[in-house]
N, CA and C atoms as an extended XYZ file, in Angstrom:
240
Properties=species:S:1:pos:R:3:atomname:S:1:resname:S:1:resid:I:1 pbc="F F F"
N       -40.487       30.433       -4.204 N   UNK     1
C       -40.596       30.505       -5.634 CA  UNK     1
C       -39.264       31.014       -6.190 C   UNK     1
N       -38.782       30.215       -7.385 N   UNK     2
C       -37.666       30.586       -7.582 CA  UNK     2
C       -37.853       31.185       -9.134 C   UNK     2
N       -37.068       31.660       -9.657 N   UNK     3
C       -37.848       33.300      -10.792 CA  UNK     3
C       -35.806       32.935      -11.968 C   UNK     3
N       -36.153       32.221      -12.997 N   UNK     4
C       -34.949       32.768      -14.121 CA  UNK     4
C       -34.992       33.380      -14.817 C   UNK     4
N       -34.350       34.223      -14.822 N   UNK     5
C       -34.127       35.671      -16.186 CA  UNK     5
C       -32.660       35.342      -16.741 C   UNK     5
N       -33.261       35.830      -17.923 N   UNK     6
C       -31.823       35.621      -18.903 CA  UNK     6
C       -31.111       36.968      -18.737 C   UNK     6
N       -30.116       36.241      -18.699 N   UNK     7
C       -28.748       37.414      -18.744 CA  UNK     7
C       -28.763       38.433      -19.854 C   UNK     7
N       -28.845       37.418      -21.239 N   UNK     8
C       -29.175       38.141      -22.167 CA  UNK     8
C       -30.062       39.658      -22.385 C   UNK     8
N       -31.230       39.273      -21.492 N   UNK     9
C       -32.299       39.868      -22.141 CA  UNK     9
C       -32.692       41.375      -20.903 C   UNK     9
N       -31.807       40.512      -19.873 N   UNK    10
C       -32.003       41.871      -18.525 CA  UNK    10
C       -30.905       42.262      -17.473 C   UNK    10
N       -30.658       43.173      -17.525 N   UNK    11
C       -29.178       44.249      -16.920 CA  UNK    11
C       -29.003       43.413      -15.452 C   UNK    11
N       -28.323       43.117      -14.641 N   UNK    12
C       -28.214       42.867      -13.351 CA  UNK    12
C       -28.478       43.949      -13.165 C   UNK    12
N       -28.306       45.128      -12.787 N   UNK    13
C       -29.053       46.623      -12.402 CA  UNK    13
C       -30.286       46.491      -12.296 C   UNK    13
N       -31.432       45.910      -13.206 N   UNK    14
C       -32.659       45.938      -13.259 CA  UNK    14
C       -33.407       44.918      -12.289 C   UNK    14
N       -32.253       43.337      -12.089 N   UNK    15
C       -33.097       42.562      -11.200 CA  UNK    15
C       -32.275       43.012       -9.757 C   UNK    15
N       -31.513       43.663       -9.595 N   UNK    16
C       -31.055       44.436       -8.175 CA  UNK    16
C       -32.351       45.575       -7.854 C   UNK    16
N       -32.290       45.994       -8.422 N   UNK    17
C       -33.548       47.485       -7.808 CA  UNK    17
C       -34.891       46.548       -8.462 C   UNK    17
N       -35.572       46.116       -8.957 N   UNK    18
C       -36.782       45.181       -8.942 CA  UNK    18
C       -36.586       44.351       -7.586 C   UNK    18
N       -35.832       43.847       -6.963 N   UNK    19
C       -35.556       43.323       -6.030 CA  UNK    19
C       -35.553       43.851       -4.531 C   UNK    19
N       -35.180       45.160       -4.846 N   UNK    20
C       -34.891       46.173       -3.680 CA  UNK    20
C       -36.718       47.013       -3.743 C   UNK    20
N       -37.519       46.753       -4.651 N   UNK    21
C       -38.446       47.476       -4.976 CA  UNK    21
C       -39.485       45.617       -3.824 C   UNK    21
N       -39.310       44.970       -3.956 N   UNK    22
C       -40.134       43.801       -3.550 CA  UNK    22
C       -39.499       43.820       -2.078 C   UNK    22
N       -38.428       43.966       -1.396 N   UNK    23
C       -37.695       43.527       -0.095 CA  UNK    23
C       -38.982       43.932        0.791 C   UNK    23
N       -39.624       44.517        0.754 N   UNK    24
C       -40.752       45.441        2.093 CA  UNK    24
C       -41.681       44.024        2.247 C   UNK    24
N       -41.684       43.190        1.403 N   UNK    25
C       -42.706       42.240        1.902 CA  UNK    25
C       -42.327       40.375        0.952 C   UNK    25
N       -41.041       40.263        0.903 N   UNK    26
C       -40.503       39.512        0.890 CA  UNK    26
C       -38.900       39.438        0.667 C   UNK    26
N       -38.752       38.201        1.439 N   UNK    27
C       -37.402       37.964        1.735 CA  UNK    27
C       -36.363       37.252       -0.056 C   UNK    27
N       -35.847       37.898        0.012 N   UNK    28
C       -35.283       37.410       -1.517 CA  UNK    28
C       -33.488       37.195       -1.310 C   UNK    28
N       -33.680       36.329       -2.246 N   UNK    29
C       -32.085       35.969       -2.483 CA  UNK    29
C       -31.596       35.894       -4.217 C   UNK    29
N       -30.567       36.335       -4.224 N   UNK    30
C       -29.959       36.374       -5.463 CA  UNK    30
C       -28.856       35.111       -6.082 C   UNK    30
N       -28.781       35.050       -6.858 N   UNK    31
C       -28.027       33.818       -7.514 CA  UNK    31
C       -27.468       34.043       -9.242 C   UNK    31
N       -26.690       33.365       -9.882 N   UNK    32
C       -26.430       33.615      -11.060 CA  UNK    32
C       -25.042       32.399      -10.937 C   UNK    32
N       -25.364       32.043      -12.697 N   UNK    33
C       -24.640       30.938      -13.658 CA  UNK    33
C       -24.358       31.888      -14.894 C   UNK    33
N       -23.780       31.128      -15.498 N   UNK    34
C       -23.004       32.008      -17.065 CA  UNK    34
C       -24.321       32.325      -17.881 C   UNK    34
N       -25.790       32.209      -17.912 N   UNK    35
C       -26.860       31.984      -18.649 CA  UNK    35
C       -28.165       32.844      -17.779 C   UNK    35
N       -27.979       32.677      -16.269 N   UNK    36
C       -29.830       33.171      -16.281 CA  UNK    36
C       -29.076       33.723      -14.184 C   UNK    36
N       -29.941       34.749      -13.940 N   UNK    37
C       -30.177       35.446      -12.705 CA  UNK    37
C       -31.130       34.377      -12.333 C   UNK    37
N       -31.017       33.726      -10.875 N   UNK    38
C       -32.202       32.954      -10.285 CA  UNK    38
C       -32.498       34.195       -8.909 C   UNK    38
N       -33.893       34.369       -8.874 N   UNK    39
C       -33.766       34.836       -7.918 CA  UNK    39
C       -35.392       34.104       -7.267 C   UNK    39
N       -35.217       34.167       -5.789 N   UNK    40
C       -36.011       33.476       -4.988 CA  UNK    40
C       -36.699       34.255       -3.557 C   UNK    40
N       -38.323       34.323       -4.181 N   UNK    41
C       -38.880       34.902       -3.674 CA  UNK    41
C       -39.945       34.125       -2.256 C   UNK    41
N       -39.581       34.461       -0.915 N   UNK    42
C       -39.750       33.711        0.333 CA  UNK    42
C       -41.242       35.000        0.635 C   UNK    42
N       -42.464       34.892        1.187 N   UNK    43
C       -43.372       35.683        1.654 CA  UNK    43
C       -42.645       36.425        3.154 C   UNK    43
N       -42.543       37.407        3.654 N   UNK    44
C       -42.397       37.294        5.167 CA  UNK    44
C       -43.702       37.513        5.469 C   UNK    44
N       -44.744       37.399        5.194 N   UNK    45
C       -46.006       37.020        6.168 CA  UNK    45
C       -46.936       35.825        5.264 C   UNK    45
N       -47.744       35.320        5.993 N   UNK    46
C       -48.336       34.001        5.489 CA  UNK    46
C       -49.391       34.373        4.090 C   UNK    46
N       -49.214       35.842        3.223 N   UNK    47
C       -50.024       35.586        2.296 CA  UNK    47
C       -49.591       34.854        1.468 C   UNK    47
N       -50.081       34.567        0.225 N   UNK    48
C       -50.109       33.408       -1.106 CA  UNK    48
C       -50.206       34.445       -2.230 C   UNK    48
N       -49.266       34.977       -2.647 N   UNK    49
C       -49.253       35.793       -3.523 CA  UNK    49
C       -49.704       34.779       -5.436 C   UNK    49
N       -50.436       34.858       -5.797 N   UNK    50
C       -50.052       33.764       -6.639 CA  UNK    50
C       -49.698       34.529       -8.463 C   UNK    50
N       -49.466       35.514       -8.597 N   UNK    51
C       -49.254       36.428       -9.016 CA  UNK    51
C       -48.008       37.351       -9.137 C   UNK    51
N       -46.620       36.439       -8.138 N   UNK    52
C       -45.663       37.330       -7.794 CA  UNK    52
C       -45.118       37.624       -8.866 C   UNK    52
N       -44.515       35.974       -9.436 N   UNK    53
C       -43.827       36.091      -10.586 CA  UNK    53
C       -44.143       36.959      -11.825 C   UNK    53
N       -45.554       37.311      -12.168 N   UNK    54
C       -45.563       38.212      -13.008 CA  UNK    54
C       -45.264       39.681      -12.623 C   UNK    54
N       -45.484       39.601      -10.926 N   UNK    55
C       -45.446       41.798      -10.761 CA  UNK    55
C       -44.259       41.624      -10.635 C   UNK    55
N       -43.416       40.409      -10.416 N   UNK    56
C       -41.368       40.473      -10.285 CA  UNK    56
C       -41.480       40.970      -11.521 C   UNK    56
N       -41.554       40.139      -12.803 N   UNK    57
C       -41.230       40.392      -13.504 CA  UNK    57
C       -41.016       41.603      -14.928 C   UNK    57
N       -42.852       42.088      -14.040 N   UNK    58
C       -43.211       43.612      -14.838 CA  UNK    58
C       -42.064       44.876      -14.237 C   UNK    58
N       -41.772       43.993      -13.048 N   UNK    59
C       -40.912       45.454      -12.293 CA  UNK    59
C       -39.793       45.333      -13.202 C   UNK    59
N       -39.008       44.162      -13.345 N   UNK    60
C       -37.901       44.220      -13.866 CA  UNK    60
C       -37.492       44.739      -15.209 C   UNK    60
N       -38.906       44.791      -15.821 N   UNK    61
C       -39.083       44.902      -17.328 CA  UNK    61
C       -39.080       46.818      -17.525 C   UNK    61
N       -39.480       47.226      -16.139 N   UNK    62
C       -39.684       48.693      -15.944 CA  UNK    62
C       -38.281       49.048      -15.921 C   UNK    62
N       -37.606       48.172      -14.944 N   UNK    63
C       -36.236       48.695      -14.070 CA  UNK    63
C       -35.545       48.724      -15.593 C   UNK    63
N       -35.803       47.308      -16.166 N   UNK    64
C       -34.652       47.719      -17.468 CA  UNK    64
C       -34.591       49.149      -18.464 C   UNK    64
N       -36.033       48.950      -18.627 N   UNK    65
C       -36.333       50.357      -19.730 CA  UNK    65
C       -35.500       51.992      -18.729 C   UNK    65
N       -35.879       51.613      -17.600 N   UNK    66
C       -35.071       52.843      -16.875 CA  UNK    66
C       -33.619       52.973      -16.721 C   UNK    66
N       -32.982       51.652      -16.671 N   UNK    67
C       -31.853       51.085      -16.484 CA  UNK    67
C       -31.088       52.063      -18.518 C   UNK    67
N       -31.500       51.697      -19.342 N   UNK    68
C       -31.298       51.823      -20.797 CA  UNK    68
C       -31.152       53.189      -20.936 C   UNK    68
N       -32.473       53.311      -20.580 N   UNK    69
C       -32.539       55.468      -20.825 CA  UNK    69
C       -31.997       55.677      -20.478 C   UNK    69
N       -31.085       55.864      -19.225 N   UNK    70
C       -29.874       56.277      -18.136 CA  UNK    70
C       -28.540       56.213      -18.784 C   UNK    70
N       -28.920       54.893      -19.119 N   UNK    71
C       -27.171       54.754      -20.219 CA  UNK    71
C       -26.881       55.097      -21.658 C   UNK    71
N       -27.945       55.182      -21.786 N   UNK    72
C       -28.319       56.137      -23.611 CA  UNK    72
C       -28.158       57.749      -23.155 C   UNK    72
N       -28.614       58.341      -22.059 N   UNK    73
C       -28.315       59.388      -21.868 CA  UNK    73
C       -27.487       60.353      -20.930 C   UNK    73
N       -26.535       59.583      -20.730 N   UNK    74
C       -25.588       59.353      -19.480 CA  UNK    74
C       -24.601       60.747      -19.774 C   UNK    74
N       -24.266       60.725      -21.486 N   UNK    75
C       -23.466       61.934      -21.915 CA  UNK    75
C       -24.358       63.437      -21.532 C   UNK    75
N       -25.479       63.018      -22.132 N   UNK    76
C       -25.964       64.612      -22.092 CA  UNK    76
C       -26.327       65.331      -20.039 C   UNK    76
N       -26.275       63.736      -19.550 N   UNK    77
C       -26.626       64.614      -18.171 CA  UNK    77
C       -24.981       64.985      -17.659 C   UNK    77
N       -24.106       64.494      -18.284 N   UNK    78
C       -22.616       64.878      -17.767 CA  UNK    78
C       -22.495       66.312      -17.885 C   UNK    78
N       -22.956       66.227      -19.264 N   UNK    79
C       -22.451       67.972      -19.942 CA  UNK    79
C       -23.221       69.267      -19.303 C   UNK    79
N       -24.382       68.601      -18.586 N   UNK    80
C       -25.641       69.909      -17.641 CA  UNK    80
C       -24.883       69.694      -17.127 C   UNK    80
């Protein structure tokens, strides 16, 4: 299954660790054009997930919001 996200709309940071958050039970590969992250999700065991693409995509939607807060608050954790 192959998965496009817009560049626009989500950090490469967010589909790297959404990605690193899925590796324990599938094999993934990364890709990118001037427009969209492809990334491609392989099972390593014979289940049928049929559902991936949406928990990829809720992760990524998490990773971003975490990805944002971090960089919105990047000054104040310098200054602790």
């Amino acid at each position: 299954m192959i998965i496009n996200i817009s560049k626009e709309m989500y950090p490469k940071e967010a589909i790297i660790k959404a990605s690193y958050y899925f590796a324990d039970e599938y094999y993934i590969m990364l890709d990118s054009n001037d427009s969209y992250f492809f990334v491609e999700l392989c099972p390593k065991s014979s289940q049928n997930d049929n559902e991936i693409e949406k928990k990829f995509m809720n992760e990524v939607l998490l990773q971003t919001a975490r990805y944002t807060v971090m960089t919105q608050t990047k000054n104040i954790r310098e200054m602790i």
